[in-house]
Amino acid sequence: MSELLALGISHKTAPVALRERLAFTEAEASEFARQLTASAEVREAVVISTCNRTEVYLVVGDPVQAEGDVLGLLARRAGIRPTELAQEIYSPRNCDAARQLYRVTAGLESMIVGEAEIQGQVRRAHEAAMRAGCTGALSNRLFAAALTTGKRVRTETGIGAGRSSIGRVSVPSVAVDLALSVLGGLEERHVVILGAGETSELTARALADQGAGTIFVANRHADRALSLAQRFGGSVVGLDGLPDQLLHADIVLSSTSSPHPIVGHEELELVMRQRGERSPPARPLLLIDIAVPRDIDAGCGELEGVSLYDIDDLQAVVARNLDTRASEVPRAQEIVEEEIHRFARWLGQLDALPTVSALREHGNTLVEQVLAENAGRWESASPRDLARVEAITRALMSRLLHEPTIRLRSLSEARGHASLELVRELFGLRDEPAEEQDRIPPAQLAEVHDLQRRRKG
């Protein structure tokens, strides 16, 4: 029997210094999913990696063994001991794992509650795992349902609305809000954007609304950078031109996918010295790094005249933008729970299918046995009579099993596992002795029932 398992860290559980060590590019996420599904206990895998979280959604056989194996692989990637990582990671199972994904997709788990970009990130993560051949019926159903939930939340609530001075609230827009609060205005400010991806585009749009001119610094995706510059009235330089741009910049907003820092402490120290020589004292430089892994060496913030903010520093600004969304959260949570109950019913039916199939097969086997045992007792019966006897016998068995089949398929989540276990025992649907079967231990059943009671409470 398959189970759902999720392992993850987020801005709620781990600082950016750890999150960046577990960040994946899309290609790395696909390769890691392949690595996971090559193990004995992991059957399906999807990896989500954003600036605020890394989460792995798995369909597994033995969840305890799978959790230990995957935790070990994540710890190896982060370069820390598994026991150390275990203190920062969360690992919900089954409907709790689905609930986590639903909340993530709905924007309820984002640093900026209701931000819209996460839904596209979840969709792309699932599509990448599908292309890598790492998904299956259960994970595909899970992610389709999560995206439906996210769409419902955004359609039926106002959680995506806000009173930010630059419109829709997102990480890039909050970064620009931070620049506004520090500098008091952005008109005629020299702004450098590192990167040309989706986040950079959102940043450029927010800056354009404030009348700021922008310079895009990008080696990769130069064509996209040029397109963004044309749309938002900026220009483009290559990465080798970054030192010259830093000499004139008032603000640097960085959001590349580089695995290593682009702006180092020693390089920036030289730049600040040159800025001071040109017009002492050196003009202050505001650095806002919203990349994970970080693009700017943390030591740059110690230089005189430099103010450095990373993704975790934005949370104080976020709080000012979310007041109007707080009233929408309860309704969004109701939608999540409605969709979870729907998924739980489907999951229960999925769990019941092997038992229903085994029960029907058991009934057909009994019919065959009874007919075979009485084959020599129908000397005067015609072939037509024998066919009628067989039809009546099979109809009787089918009607006898009809009601149990319907009830098995409609079992509640709380009763499902225990009831299926009981049916297998009563009808002898096991090939091995019961004590040798892969059953849910009583302690785990008690834990599930306790969880259900707490949910209803």
Coordinates of C-alpha atoms in Angstrom, one line a residue:
M1 CA 0.0 0.0 0.0
S2 CA 1.4 3.4 -1.0
E3 CA 1.6 6.4 1.3
L4 CA 2.2 10.1 0.8
L5 CA 5.2 11.7 2.5
A6 CA 6.6 15.2 2.3
L7 CA 9.9 16.5 3.6
G8 CA 10.7 20.2 3.6
I9 CA 12.2 23.4 5.0
S10 CA 10.9 26.9 4.6
H11 CA 11.4 30.5 5.8
K12 CA 9.3 29.4 8.8
T13 CA 11.7 26.7 9.9
A14 CA 15.1 27.5 8.7
P15 CA 17.2 30.6 7.9
V16 CA 18.4 31.5 4.4
A17 CA 21.9 30.2 5.2
L18 CA 20.4 26.7 5.4
R19 CA 17.8 27.1 2.7
E20 CA 20.3 28.1 0.1
R21 CA 22.3 24.9 0.8
L22 CA 19.1 22.9 -0.2
A23 CA 18.1 25.0 -3.1
F24 CA 17.7 23.3 -6.5
T25 CA 17.7 24.6 -10.0
E26 CA 15.0 23.0 -12.2
A27 CA 17.5 20.6 -13.8
E28 CA 18.9 19.7 -10.3
A29 CA 15.4 19.1 -9.0
S30 CA 14.6 16.7 -11.8
E31 CA 17.9 14.8 -11.3
F32 CA 17.2 14.6 -7.5
A33 CA 13.7 13.2 -8.2
R34 CA 15.3 10.6 -10.4
Q35 CA 17.7 9.7 -7.7
L36 CA 14.9 9.4 -5.2
T37 CA 12.7 7.1 -7.3
A38 CA 15.7 4.8 -8.0
S39 CA 15.6 3.8 -4.3
A40 CA 13.5 0.8 -3.2
E41 CA 10.9 2.7 -1.1
V42 CA 10.2 5.8 -3.2
R43 CA 7.8 5.2 -6.1
E44 CA 7.1 8.8 -7.2
A45 CA 8.8 12.1 -6.4
V46 CA 8.3 15.9 -7.1
V47 CA 10.8 18.5 -5.8
I48 CA 9.7 22.1 -5.3
S49 CA 12.5 24.7 -4.7
T50 CA 11.8 28.5 -4.4
C51 CA 13.5 31.3 -2.6
N52 CA 11.5 30.5 0.6
R53 CA 11.3 26.7 0.6
T54 CA 12.5 23.4 -0.6
E55 CA 10.0 20.6 -0.4
V56 CA 10.0 17.0 -1.6
Y57 CA 6.7 15.2 -2.2
L58 CA 6.9 11.4 -2.3
V59 CA 4.8 8.4 -2.9
V60 CA 6.4 5.6 -0.8
G61 CA 6.1 2.1 0.5
D62 CA 7.5 2.2 4.0
P63 CA 7.3 5.9 5.1
V64 CA 9.7 5.4 8.0
Q65 CA 12.5 3.9 5.8
A66 CA 11.8 6.4 3.0
E67 CA 12.0 9.4 5.4
G68 CA 15.4 8.2 6.7
D69 CA 16.8 7.6 3.2
V70 CA 15.6 11.0 1.8
L71 CA 16.7 12.9 4.9
G72 CA 20.2 11.4 4.4
L73 CA 20.3 12.5 0.8
L74 CA 19.2 16.0 1.7
A75 CA 21.7 16.2 4.5
R76 CA 24.5 15.1 2.2
R77 CA 23.5 17.8 -0.3
A78 CA 23.5 20.4 2.5
G79 CA 26.8 19.2 3.9
I80 CA 25.4 18.6 7.4
R81 CA 24.6 15.7 9.6
P82 CA 21.1 14.1 9.2
T83 CA 20.4 14.6 12.9
E84 CA 21.1 18.3 12.5
L85 CA 18.9 18.7 9.5
A86 CA 16.1 16.7 11.2
Q87 CA 15.7 19.5 13.7
E88 CA 14.8 22.0 10.9
I89 CA 12.7 19.8 8.6
Y90 CA 9.0 18.9 8.6
S91 CA 7.7 15.6 7.3
P92 CA 3.9 15.3 7.2
R93 CA 2.3 12.2 5.8
N94 CA -0.8 11.3 3.7
C95 CA -3.6 13.9 4.1
D96 CA -1.3 16.2 6.2
A97 CA 1.3 16.1 3.3
A98 CA -1.5 17.0 0.9
R99 CA -2.6 19.8 3.2
Q100 CA 0.9 21.2 3.2
L101 CA 1.0 21.3 -0.6
Y102 CA -2.5 22.8 -0.8
R103 CA -1.5 25.5 1.6
V104 CA 1.7 26.2 -0.3
T105 CA -0.1 26.4 -3.6
A106 CA -2.8 28.7 -2.2
G107 CA -0.1 31.1 -0.9
L108 CA -1.0 30.5 2.8
E109 CA 2.5 29.2 3.6
S110 CA 4.4 32.0 1.7
M111 CA 6.3 34.7 3.4
I112 CA 4.0 37.1 1.6
V113 CA 0.6 35.5 2.2
G114 CA -1.4 35.2 -1.0
E115 CA 1.5 35.9 -3.4
A116 CA 0.6 34.6 -6.9
E117 CA 4.0 33.4 -8.2
I118 CA 4.0 30.2 -6.1
Q119 CA 1.2 28.6 -8.1
G120 CA 3.3 28.8 -11.3
Q121 CA 6.3 27.5 -9.4
V122 CA 4.4 24.4 -8.2
R123 CA 3.0 23.7 -11.6
R124 CA 6.5 23.9 -13.2
A125 CA 7.9 21.6 -10.5
H126 CA 5.3 19.0 -11.2
E127 CA 5.7 19.3 -15.0
A128 CA 9.5 18.9 -14.7
A129 CA 9.0 15.8 -12.5
M130 CA 6.6 14.4 -15.1
R131 CA 9.1 15.0 -17.9
A132 CA 11.7 13.2 -15.8
G133 CA 9.4 10.2 -15.5
C134 CA 9.2 10.5 -11.7
T135 CA 5.4 10.9 -11.2
G136 CA 2.5 8.5 -11.2
A137 CA -1.2 8.3 -10.6
L138 CA -1.1 9.4 -7.0
S139 CA 1.3 12.3 -7.3
N140 CA -0.4 13.5 -10.5
R141 CA -3.8 13.5 -8.8
L142 CA -2.2 15.3 -5.7
F143 CA -0.7 18.1 -7.7
A144 CA -3.8 18.6 -10.0
A145 CA -5.9 18.9 -6.8
A146 CA -3.4 21.3 -5.2
L147 CA -3.5 23.6 -8.3
T148 CA -7.3 23.5 -8.3
T149 CA -7.2 24.5 -4.6
G150 CA -4.9 27.4 -5.3
K151 CA -7.1 28.6 -8.1
R152 CA -10.2 28.4 -5.9
V153 CA -8.5 30.4 -3.2
R154 CA -7.5 33.2 -5.6
T155 CA -10.9 33.2 -7.3
E156 CA -13.2 32.9 -4.2
T157 CA -11.2 35.1 -1.7
G158 CA -9.4 38.4 -1.8
I159 CA -6.2 37.0 -0.4
G160 CA -4.2 38.2 -3.4
A161 CA -5.3 41.8 -2.9
G162 CA -3.3 44.4 -0.9
R163 CA -2.7 48.0 -0.4
S164 CA 0.9 48.1 -1.3
S165 CA 2.0 51.4 -2.9
I166 CA 3.1 49.4 -5.9
G167 CA 0.1 47.2 -6.3
R168 CA 0.1 43.4 -6.1
V169 CA 2.2 42.1 -3.2
S170 CA 5.1 39.8 -4.2
V171 CA 8.7 39.3 -3.1
P172 CA 10.1 41.7 -5.8
S173 CA 7.4 44.3 -5.0
V174 CA 8.2 44.2 -1.3
A175 CA 11.9 44.5 -2.1
V176 CA 11.1 47.7 -4.0
D177 CA 9.0 48.9 -1.1
L178 CA 12.0 48.4 1.1
A179 CA 14.1 50.5 -1.2
L180 CA 11.5 53.2 -1.1
S181 CA 11.4 53.2 2.7
V182 CA 15.2 53.4 2.9
L183 CA 15.8 56.0 0.2
G184 CA 12.6 58.0 0.3
G185 CA 12.0 57.9 -3.5
L186 CA 13.4 56.1 -6.5
E187 CA 13.1 58.8 -9.3
E188 CA 16.5 59.5 -10.8
R189 CA 18.1 56.7 -8.8
H190 CA 20.5 54.4 -10.6
V191 CA 19.2 50.9 -10.1
V192 CA 21.1 47.7 -11.1
I193 CA 19.2 44.4 -11.5
L194 CA 21.3 41.3 -11.4
G195 CA 19.5 38.6 -13.5
A196 CA 16.9 38.4 -16.2
G197 CA 14.5 35.7 -14.9
E198 CA 10.9 35.9 -13.9
T199 CA 11.7 37.6 -10.5
S200 CA 13.8 40.2 -12.3
E201 CA 10.9 41.0 -14.6
L202 CA 8.6 41.5 -11.6
T203 CA 11.2 43.7 -10.0
A204 CA 11.6 45.8 -13.1
R205 CA 7.8 46.2 -13.3
A206 CA 7.7 47.4 -9.7
L207 CA 10.6 49.8 -10.3
A208 CA 9.1 51.2 -13.5
D209 CA 5.9 52.1 -11.5
Q210 CA 8.2 54.3 -9.3
G211 CA 9.9 56.0 -12.2
A212 CA 13.3 54.4 -11.6
G213 CA 15.8 53.7 -14.5
T214 CA 17.3 50.2 -14.6
I215 CA 20.4 48.5 -15.8
F216 CA 20.1 44.7 -16.3
V217 CA 23.3 42.8 -15.7
A218 CA 23.1 39.3 -17.2
N219 CA 25.4 36.9 -19.1
R220 CA 22.9 34.1 -19.4
H221 CA 19.6 34.9 -21.2
A222 CA 21.0 38.0 -22.8
D223 CA 18.1 38.1 -25.3
R224 CA 15.6 38.0 -22.5
A225 CA 17.5 40.8 -20.6
L226 CA 17.4 42.9 -23.8
S227 CA 13.6 42.3 -24.1
L228 CA 13.1 43.4 -20.5
A229 CA 15.2 46.5 -21.0
Q230 CA 13.2 47.5 -24.0
R231 CA 9.9 47.0 -22.2
F232 CA 10.9 48.9 -19.0
G233 CA 13.2 51.6 -20.5
G234 CA 16.5 50.2 -19.3
S235 CA 19.7 48.9 -20.8
V236 CA 21.8 45.8 -20.6
V237 CA 25.4 45.0 -19.8
G238 CA 27.3 41.7 -19.4
L239 CA 28.5 40.4 -16.1
D240 CA 32.0 41.7 -16.8
G241 CA 30.5 45.2 -16.7
L242 CA 29.2 44.9 -13.2
P243 CA 32.1 46.6 -11.4
D244 CA 31.6 49.8 -13.5
Q245 CA 27.9 49.7 -12.7
L246 CA 28.5 49.3 -9.0
L247 CA 30.6 52.5 -9.1
H248 CA 27.4 54.5 -10.1
A249 CA 24.6 52.4 -8.5
D250 CA 22.3 53.6 -5.7
I251 CA 20.5 50.3 -5.5
V252 CA 21.4 46.7 -6.5
L253 CA 18.5 44.2 -6.6
S254 CA 19.7 40.7 -7.2
S255 CA 17.8 37.5 -8.1
T256 CA 19.9 35.2 -10.3
S257 CA 20.1 31.4 -10.1
S258 CA 23.8 31.4 -9.6
P259 CA 25.1 28.7 -7.2
H260 CA 27.8 31.0 -6.0
P261 CA 28.0 34.7 -4.9
I262 CA 28.3 37.2 -7.7
V263 CA 29.3 40.2 -5.6
G264 CA 32.2 39.4 -3.2
H265 CA 33.4 41.2 -0.1
E266 CA 36.8 42.1 -1.5
E267 CA 35.5 43.2 -4.8
L268 CA 32.8 45.5 -3.3
E269 CA 35.4 46.9 -0.8
L270 CA 37.5 48.1 -3.7
V271 CA 34.4 49.6 -5.4
M272 CA 33.4 51.5 -2.3
R273 CA 36.9 52.8 -2.0
Q274 CA 36.8 54.1 -5.5
R275 CA 33.3 55.6 -4.9
G276 CA 34.8 57.5 -2.0
E277 CA 37.7 58.8 -4.0
R278 CA 35.4 60.2 -6.6
S279 CA 33.1 62.0 -4.3
P280 CA 34.0 61.8 -0.6
P281 CA 32.3 60.6 1.5
A282 CA 31.2 57.6 -0.6
R283 CA 27.6 57.6 -1.6
P284 CA 25.6 54.9 0.3
L285 CA 24.9 51.7 -1.6
L286 CA 21.7 49.7 -0.9
L287 CA 21.9 46.0 -1.7
I288 CA 18.8 43.8 -1.7
D289 CA 19.5 40.2 -2.4
I290 CA 16.3 38.1 -3.0
A291 CA 18.1 35.1 -4.5
V292 CA 18.5 31.7 -2.9
P293 CA 21.3 30.8 -2.9
R294 CA 22.4 34.3 -2.2
D295 CA 24.1 36.4 -4.9
I296 CA 25.8 38.8 -2.5
D297 CA 28.4 37.8 0.1
A298 CA 27.0 38.4 3.5
G299 CA 30.2 40.1 4.5
C300 CA 29.4 43.0 2.1
G301 CA 26.9 44.3 4.7
E302 CA 29.8 45.0 7.0
L303 CA 31.4 47.6 4.7
E304 CA 31.0 51.2 5.5
G305 CA 28.3 52.9 3.4
V306 CA 26.7 49.6 2.4
S307 CA 23.3 48.4 3.5
L308 CA 22.6 44.8 2.7
Y309 CA 19.2 43.0 3.0
D310 CA 18.5 39.4 2.1
I311 CA 15.2 37.5 1.6
D312 CA 14.7 37.0 5.4
D313 CA 15.1 40.7 6.1
L314 CA 12.0 41.5 4.0
Q315 CA 9.6 40.1 6.6
A316 CA 9.3 43.4 8.5
V317 CA 8.2 45.1 5.3
V318 CA 5.9 42.2 4.5
A319 CA 4.0 42.7 7.7
R320 CA 3.0 46.2 6.6
N321 CA 1.5 44.9 3.4
L322 CA -0.7 42.1 4.7
D323 CA -3.2 43.7 7.0
T324 CA -5.9 43.8 4.4
R325 CA -5.4 40.1 3.6
A326 CA -5.8 38.8 7.2
S327 CA -9.6 38.7 7.0
E328 CA -9.4 36.5 3.9
V329 CA -7.2 33.8 5.5
P330 CA -10.1 31.9 7.3
R331 CA -12.1 31.5 4.1
A332 CA -8.9 30.4 2.3
Q333 CA -8.3 27.8 5.0
E334 CA -11.9 26.5 4.7
I335 CA -11.4 26.0 0.9
V336 CA -8.2 24.0 1.6
E337 CA -10.1 21.8 4.1
E338 CA -12.9 21.2 1.6
E339 CA -10.5 20.1 -1.0
I340 CA -8.6 18.0 1.5
H341 CA -11.7 16.1 2.4
R342 CA -12.4 15.5 -1.3
F343 CA -8.8 14.2 -1.7
A344 CA -9.2 12.0 1.4
R345 CA -12.3 10.4 0.0
W346 CA -10.4 9.6 -3.3
L347 CA -7.4 8.3 -1.4
G348 CA -9.7 6.1 0.7
Q349 CA -11.2 4.7 -2.4
L350 CA -7.7 4.1 -3.8
D351 CA -6.7 2.2 -0.7
A352 CA -10.0 0.2 -0.9
L353 CA -9.5 -1.0 -4.5
P354 CA -7.0 -3.8 -3.8
T355 CA -9.3 -5.1 -1.0
V356 CA -12.4 -4.9 -3.2
S357 CA -10.6 -6.6 -6.0
A358 CA -9.4 -9.4 -3.7
L359 CA -12.9 -9.8 -2.2
R360 CA -14.4 -10.2 -5.6
E361 CA -11.7 -12.6 -6.7
H362 CA -12.3 -14.6 -3.5
G363 CA -16.0 -14.8 -4.3
N364 CA -15.4 -16.0 -7.8
T365 CA -13.0 -18.6 -6.5
L366 CA -15.7 -19.9 -4.1
V367 CA -18.2 -20.2 -7.0
E368 CA -15.7 -22.1 -9.1
Q369 CA -15.0 -24.5 -6.1
V370 CA -18.7 -25.1 -5.4
L371 CA -19.5 -25.8 -9.0
A372 CA -16.5 -28.1 -9.4
E373 CA -17.4 -30.0 -6.2
N374 CA -21.0 -30.7 -7.5
A375 CA -20.1 -31.3 -11.1
G376 CA -20.9 -35.0 -10.8
R377 CA -24.3 -34.6 -9.1
W378 CA -26.2 -33.2 -12.1
E379 CA -26.6 -36.4 -14.2
S380 CA -30.1 -35.6 -15.5
A381 CA -29.4 -31.8 -15.9
S382 CA -29.1 -30.4 -19.5
P383 CA -26.3 -28.0 -20.5
R384 CA -28.9 -25.2 -20.3
D385 CA -29.8 -26.2 -16.7
L386 CA -26.2 -26.2 -15.7
A387 CA -25.7 -22.8 -17.2
R388 CA -28.7 -21.5 -15.2
V389 CA -27.3 -23.0 -12.0
E390 CA -23.9 -21.3 -12.6
A391 CA -25.6 -18.0 -13.5
I392 CA -27.7 -18.1 -10.3
T393 CA -24.7 -18.9 -8.2
R394 CA -22.6 -16.1 -9.6
A395 CA -25.5 -13.7 -9.2
L396 CA -26.0 -14.7 -5.6
M397 CA -22.3 -14.1 -4.9
S398 CA -22.4 -10.7 -6.7
R399 CA -25.4 -9.5 -4.8
L400 CA -23.9 -10.7 -1.5
L401 CA -20.7 -8.7 -2.1
H402 CA -22.5 -5.6 -3.6
E403 CA -23.2 -3.9 -0.3
P404 CA -19.8 -4.5 1.3
T405 CA -18.2 -3.3 -1.9
I406 CA -20.2 0.0 -1.8
R407 CA -19.4 0.5 1.8
L408 CA -15.7 -0.2 1.4
R409 CA -15.5 2.4 -1.3
S410 CA -17.2 5.0 0.8
L411 CA -15.4 4.5 4.1
S412 CA -14.4 7.7 5.9
E413 CA -10.7 8.5 6.3
A414 CA -10.8 7.9 10.0
R415 CA -12.3 4.4 9.7
G416 CA -10.7 3.3 6.4
H417 CA -7.5 1.6 7.3
A418 CA -8.9 -0.3 10.3
S419 CA -12.0 -1.4 8.4
L420 CA -10.0 -2.7 5.4
E421 CA -7.7 -4.5 7.8
L422 CA -10.7 -6.2 9.4
V423 CA -12.2 -7.3 6.0
R424 CA -8.9 -8.9 5.0
E425 CA -8.9 -10.8 8.3
L426 CA -12.5 -11.9 8.2
F427 CA -12.4 -13.2 4.6
G428 CA -8.9 -14.6 4.8
L429 CA -7.6 -12.5 2.0
R430 CA -4.0 -12.9 3.1
D431 CA -1.5 -15.4 1.7
E432 CA 0.8 -15.3 4.7
P433 CA 0.0 -15.4 8.4
A434 CA -1.5 -12.1 9.5
E435 CA 1.4 -11.4 11.9
E436 CA 3.8 -11.5 8.9
Q437 CA 1.8 -9.0 6.8
D438 CA 2.7 -5.4 6.0
R439 CA 0.0 -4.0 8.2
I440 CA -0.4 -0.7 10.0
P441 CA 0.8 -1.1 13.5
P442 CA -1.8 -0.4 16.3
A443 CA 0.3 2.5 17.6
Q444 CA 0.2 4.1 14.2
L445 CA -3.6 3.5 13.9
A446 CA -4.0 5.2 17.2
E447 CA -2.0 8.1 16.0
V448 CA -4.1 8.4 12.9
H449 CA -7.3 8.3 15.0
D450 CA -6.0 10.9 17.4
L451 CA -5.1 13.2 14.5
Q452 CA -8.6 12.9 13.2
R453 CA -10.1 13.8 16.5
R454 CA -7.8 16.8 16.8
R455 CA -8.8 18.0 13.3
K456 CA -12.5 17.7 14.1
G457 CA -11.9 19.5 17.3

